[in-house]
Amino acid sequence: MAPQKTLTPLAWALLIGLGLIWGVIFPAAKIALNEVGAITIVANRTFWAALMLWGFVLIRRIPVPGNPRVLLGFAVMGVLNNVLPFSLIFWAQQHIEAGLASILNGSTAIFGVLVAAIFLADERLSARKILGIGTGFLGVATVIGLEHLKEFDLRSAGQLAVLGATLCYALAGVWARKTLTGVAPTVASAGMLSAAALVAVPVAWVVEGPPTLDLSPVTFAVLAYIAIPGTGLAYLLYYRVLGLAGSGNLMLVTLIVPPVAIVISTLGLGETLSVNAILGFAMIAFGLAILDGRILRRLAIRV
């Protein structure tokens, strides 16, 4: 097993910046949903972010592979890592709080470890991983309140939709390992966002109507934020942190995003969350800490 990299001050700064950027997306999307549909947000997000990243690729003169295997990888990643999860989360936010969506989205790493163990031979489940996954799932159950599923409604559907998005992210991670290994991260991001836009733009047009400029300045501003810093810049930061600090440390961003989303949604949108939601987030965070392993090592606990 590769040793855990140390978080340098630069890596910490970039990691916190990434968490802040992604945390703002949840309340920003909530605002945009007042005037545009969920798929329209996805179309704007993927289209403009793809243009930004291709510009970066051209400026840096990064080689772009053109073999069919890589192009297929882009196509599937575009749907699995962008169109489906983005659509599910934005649709869900029509029925649940932005802060709650961010908490449930925080279980992405939990699902990621489980799905990787199922499909990848070198990602077997250890006792520590099983404990971390179990703790995380218990946190998810606490957030949702399984008793509420007995009276299934749109709120329940919204929460399950966010969990469906986290599963999409997990499957996308496995697909990327199998098809895009060796492709420059920025090229992979630009490629999958382009494929996502090719799907999302026509679907949004058919389902939610053609694009319109009859929107408030605030809606234009949040759509621009979600696409440019929230997606294009965020992908650049993501891979920069990955290179500096490794995947284990990068997982810590999952603990930064929900508090940011919750604070902004509470102060800016007047949302409130239940005690169960906060308690569940604490349990998800503890599950992630177990998966990370550092707390157990410091306590000299071998699992």
C-alpha positions as semicolon CSV with decimal commas, in nm:
position;residue;x (nm);y (nm);z (nm)
1;M;0,000;0,000;0,000
2;A;0,138;0,342;-0,095
3;P;0,223;0,568;0,200
4;Q;-0,013;0,856;0,276
5;K;0,116;1,183;0,131
6;T;0,155;1,485;0,357
7;L;-0,071;1,784;0,302
8;T;0,150;2,084;0,231
9;P;0,023;2,440;0,300
10;L;-0,038;2,479;-0,076
11;A;-0,231;2,152;-0,091
12;W;-0,439;2,257;0,210
13;A;-0,518;2,592;0,051
14;L;-0,624;2,432;-0,278
15;L;-0,825;2,164;-0,097
16;I;-1,015;2,421;0,108
17;G;-1,067;2,632;-0,203
18;L;-1,212;2,332;-0,386
19;G;-1,444;2,258;-0,094
20;L;-1,564;2,617;-0,087
21;I;-1,627;2,621;-0,463
22;W;-1,824;2,296;-0,461
23;G;-2,011;2,388;-0,144
24;V;-2,152;2,702;-0,304
25;I;-2,293;2,504;-0,598
26;F;-2,576;2,355;-0,391
27;P;-2,739;2,685;-0,283
28;A;-2,652;2,837;-0,624
29;A;-2,846;2,560;-0,799
30;K;-3,136;2,613;-0,560
31;I;-3,154;2,975;-0,677
32;A;-3,128;2,883;-1,046
33;L;-3,412;2,633;-1,010
34;N;-3,651;2,923;-0,951
35;E;-3,628;3,007;-1,322
36;V;-3,480;2,712;-1,512
37;G;-3,512;2,335;-1,504
38;A;-3,264;2,086;-1,365
39;I;-3,149;1,955;-1,703
40;T;-3,106;2,311;-1,834
41;I;-2,865;2,375;-1,546
42;V;-2,677;2,059;-1,642
43;A;-2,661;2,170;-2,007
44;N;-2,519;2,509;-1,914
45;R;-2,280;2,358;-1,663
46;T;-2,129;2,104;-1,900
47;F;-2,125;2,316;-2,218
48;W;-1,944;2,622;-2,079
49;A;-1,711;2,419;-1,858
50;A;-1,611;2,206;-2,158
51;L;-1,528;2,517;-2,361
52;M;-1,316;2,649;-2,076
53;L;-1,121;2,326;-2,037
54;W;-1,062;2,284;-2,412
55;G;-0,922;2,636;-2,412
56;F;-0,685;2,533;-2,134
57;V;-0,585;2,219;-2,326
58;L;-0,511;2,422;-2,641
59;I;-0,313;2,688;-2,456
60;R;-0,104;2,424;-2,278
61;R;-0,077;2,216;-2,597
62;I;-0,171;1,898;-2,416
63;P;-0,187;1,594;-2,652
64;V;-0,539;1,470;-2,723
65;P;-0,575;1,097;-2,801
66;G;-0,825;1,006;-3,069
67;N;-0,854;0,628;-3,054
68;P;-1,207;0,481;-3,030
69;R;-1,147;0,330;-2,685
70;V;-1,073;0,670;-2,533
71;L;-1,365;0,833;-2,715
72;L;-1,596;0,563;-2,577
73;G;-1,449;0,633;-2,235
74;F;-1,537;1,002;-2,272
75;A;-1,892;0,919;-2,384
76;V;-1,972;0,688;-2,094
77;M;-1,802;0,917;-1,841
78;G;-2,001;1,211;-1,973
79;V;-2,328;1,034;-1,896
80;L;-2,221;0,850;-1,581
81;N;-2,012;1,121;-1,414
82;N;-2,195;1,433;-1,534
83;V;-2,538;1,406;-1,698
84;L;-2,697;1,152;-1,466
85;P;-2,561;1,264;-1,126
86;F;-2,593;1,637;-1,199
87;S;-2,951;1,590;-1,319
88;L;-3,044;1,375;-1,019
89;I;-2,899;1,621;-0,768
90;F;-3,052;1,930;-0,927
91;W;-3,389;1,758;-0,963
92;A;-3,369;1,650;-0,599
93;Q;-3,307;2,007;-0,486
94;Q;-3,654;2,098;-0,604
95;H;-3,782;1,883;-0,317
96;I;-3,511;1,888;-0,048
97;E;-3,285;2,149;0,110
98;A;-2,954;2,236;-0,055
99;G;-2,773;2,154;0,270
100;L;-2,938;1,814;0,291
101;A;-2,841;1,738;-0,070
102;S;-2,480;1,826;0,010
103;I;-2,479;1,594;0,313
104;L;-2,612;1,299;0,115
105;N;-2,368;1,378;-0,165
106;G;-2,097;1,347;0,098
107;S;-2,146;0,970;0,092
108;T;-1,986;0,957;-0,256
109;A;-1,656;0,828;-0,118
110;I;-1,839;0,559;0,083
111;F;-2,007;0,426;-0,231
112;G;-1,682;0,468;-0,422
113;V;-1,490;0,233;-0,193
114;L;-1,766;-0,029;-0,204
115;V;-1,810;-0,020;-0,584
116;A;-1,433;-0,029;-0,639
117;A;-1,410;-0,339;-0,420
118;I;-1,678;-0,509;-0,630
119;F;-1,529;-0,434;-0,973
120;L;-1,155;-0,386;-0,920
121;A;-0,932;-0,675;-0,816
122;D;-0,679;-0,449;-0,638
123;E;-0,942;-0,275;-0,422
124;R;-1,046;-0,556;-0,191
125;L;-1,244;-0,487;0,124
126;S;-1,047;-0,491;0,447
127;A;-1,192;-0,490;0,798
128;R;-1,123;-0,114;0,817
129;K;-1,306;-0,048;0,490
130;I;-1,603;-0,258;0,598
131;L;-1,622;-0,066;0,926
132;G;-1,596;0,268;0,745
133;I;-1,860;0,176;0,487
134;G;-2,095;0,043;0,755
135;T;-2,059;0,359;0,962
136;G;-2,118;0,575;0,656
137;F;-2,430;0,385;0,554
138;L;-2,563;0,412;0,909
139;G;-2,511;0,787;0,879
140;V;-2,703;0,793;0,549
141;A;-2,989;0,599;0,709
142;T;-2,993;0,850;0,997
143;V;-3,005;1,145;0,757
144;I;-3,294;1,002;0,556
145;G;-3,484;0,851;0,848
146;L;-3,585;0,513;0,715
147;E;-3,925;0,543;0,881
148;H;-4,003;0,825;0,636
149;L;-3,970;0,589;0,341
150;K;-4,287;0,414;0,457
151;E;-4,476;0,723;0,343
152;F;-4,292;0,765;0,016
153;D;-4,323;1,116;-0,128
154;L;-4,124;1,360;-0,342
155;R;-3,900;1,447;-0,049
156;S;-3,809;1,083;-0,005
157;A;-3,758;1,051;-0,382
158;G;-3,530;1,354;-0,375
159;Q;-3,308;1,203;-0,107
160;L;-3,286;0,873;-0,292
161;A;-3,207;1,063;-0,614
162;V;-2,898;1,216;-0,451
163;L;-2,790;0,871;-0,336
164;G;-2,841;0,752;-0,694
165;A;-2,606;1,032;-0,803
166;T;-2,337;0,916;-0,559
167;L;-2,367;0,564;-0,701
168;C;-2,320;0,708;-1,052
169;Y;-2,003;0,883;-0,936
170;A;-1,873;0,559;-0,788
171;L;-1,938;0,362;-1,108
172;A;-1,778;0,641;-1,310
173;G;-1,463;0,611;-1,101
174;V;-1,435;0,242;-1,189
175;W;-1,503;0,312;-1,557
176;A;-1,233;0,580;-1,563
177;R;-0,981;0,337;-1,413
178;K;-1,060;0,084;-1,685
179;T;-1,076;0,313;-1,991
180;L;-0,901;0,646;-1,930
181;T;-0,582;0,547;-1,749
182;G;-0,294;0,735;-1,910
183;V;-0,509;1,014;-2,053
184;A;-0,413;1,361;-1,927
185;P;-0,665;1,457;-1,653
186;T;-0,755;1,789;-1,813
187;V;-0,817;1,621;-2,149
188;A;-1,028;1,353;-1,979
189;S;-1,234;1,622;-1,805
190;A;-1,281;1,823;-2,126
191;G;-1,372;1,510;-2,319
192;M;-1,632;1,382;-2,076
193;L;-1,786;1,729;-2,031
194;S;-1,812;1,763;-2,409
195;A;-1,987;1,427;-2,431
196;A;-2,214;1,533;-2,145
197;A;-2,304;1,857;-2,321
198;L;-2,384;1,670;-2,643
199;V;-2,643;1,475;-2,442
200;A;-2,768;1,741;-2,200
201;V;-2,820;2,031;-2,441
202;P;-3,068;1,857;-2,677
203;V;-3,241;1,677;-2,389
204;A;-3,288;2,005;-2,202
205;W;-3,423;2,166;-2,520
206;V;-3,680;1,890;-2,574
207;V;-3,782;1,838;-2,210
208;E;-3,761;2,191;-2,068
209;G;-3,778;2,412;-2,377
210;P;-3,524;2,610;-2,581
211;P;-3,270;2,837;-2,412
212;T;-3,399;3,180;-2,312
213;L;-3,234;3,509;-2,220
214;D;-3,543;3,613;-2,025
215;L;-3,378;3,540;-1,691
216;S;-3,291;3,755;-1,393
217;P;-2,930;3,876;-1,348
218;V;-2,904;3,659;-1,037
219;T;-2,992;3,347;-1,235
220;F;-2,737;3,432;-1,504
221;A;-2,478;3,485;-1,231
222;V;-2,539;3,152;-1,056
223;L;-2,546;2,961;-1,386
224;A;-2,212;3,119;-1,478
225;Y;-2,075;3,032;-1,135
226;I;-2,185;2,668;-1,156
227;A;-2,025;2,627;-1,501
228;I;-1,698;2,822;-1,483
229;P;-1,552;2,817;-1,130
230;G;-1,790;2,548;-1,005
231;T;-1,699;2,297;-1,276
232;G;-1,419;2,411;-1,508
233;L;-1,189;2,562;-1,244
234;A;-1,292;2,297;-0,991
235;Y;-1,169;2,016;-1,218
236;L;-0,832;2,191;-1,255
237;L;-0,807;2,228;-0,877
238;Y;-0,920;1,870;-0,821
239;Y;-0,640;1,719;-1,026
240;R;-0,385;1,964;-0,886
241;V;-0,471;1,855;-0,531
242;L;-0,470;1,491;-0,642
243;G;-0,116;1,531;-0,771
244;L;0,005;1,718;-0,464
245;A;-0,166;1,525;-0,187
246;G;-0,295;1,193;-0,324
247;S;-0,645;1,044;-0,335
248;G;-0,662;0,978;0,039
249;N;-0,615;1,342;0,130
250;L;-0,837;1,456;-0,156
251;M;-1,122;1,263;0,007
252;L;-1,115;1,526;0,283
253;V;-1,292;1,768;0,048
254;T;-1,604;1,563;0,118
255;L;-1,595;1,695;0,474
256;I;-1,561;2,059;0,364
257;V;-1,843;2,082;0,109
258;P;-2,150;2,013;0,333
259;P;-2,068;2,270;0,607
260;V;-2,015;2,535;0,339
261;A;-2,344;2,448;0,169
262;I;-2,530;2,433;0,501
263;V;-2,403;2,772;0,624
264;I;-2,481;2,950;0,295
265;S;-2,820;2,783;0,262
266;T;-2,910;2,872;0,620
267;L;-2,798;3,235;0,603
268;G;-2,888;3,305;0,240
269;L;-3,191;3,087;0,174
270;G;-3,337;3,052;0,522
271;E;-3,317;2,673;0,518
272;T;-3,308;2,466;0,834
273;L;-3,198;2,107;0,880
274;S;-3,317;1,847;1,127
275;V;-3,103;1,718;1,412
276;N;-3,102;1,380;1,236
277;A;-2,943;1,537;0,927
278;I;-2,661;1,691;1,131
279;L;-2,610;1,372;1,332
280;G;-2,611;1,166;1,014
281;F;-2,348;1,392;0,857
282;A;-2,129;1,344;1,165
283;M;-2,159;0,967;1,121
284;I;-2,080;0,987;0,747
285;A;-1,776;1,201;0,832
286;F;-1,665;0,946;1,092
287;G;-1,704;0,668;0,835
288;L;-1,483;0,864;0,596
289;A;-1,228;0,914;0,872
290;I;-1,220;0,538;0,929
291;L;-1,167;0,479;0,557
292;D;-0,888;0,737;0,559
293;G;-0,720;0,543;0,840
294;R;-0,519;0,819;1,007
295;I;-0,737;0,845;1,316
296;L;-0,712;0,472;1,376
297;R;-0,335;0,483;1,332
298;R;-0,302;0,765;1,581
299;L;-0,510;0,569;1,829
300;A;-0,292;0,264;1,755
301;I;-0,599;0,065;1,653
302;R;-0,542;-0,200;1,388
303;V;-0,848;-0,285;1,183
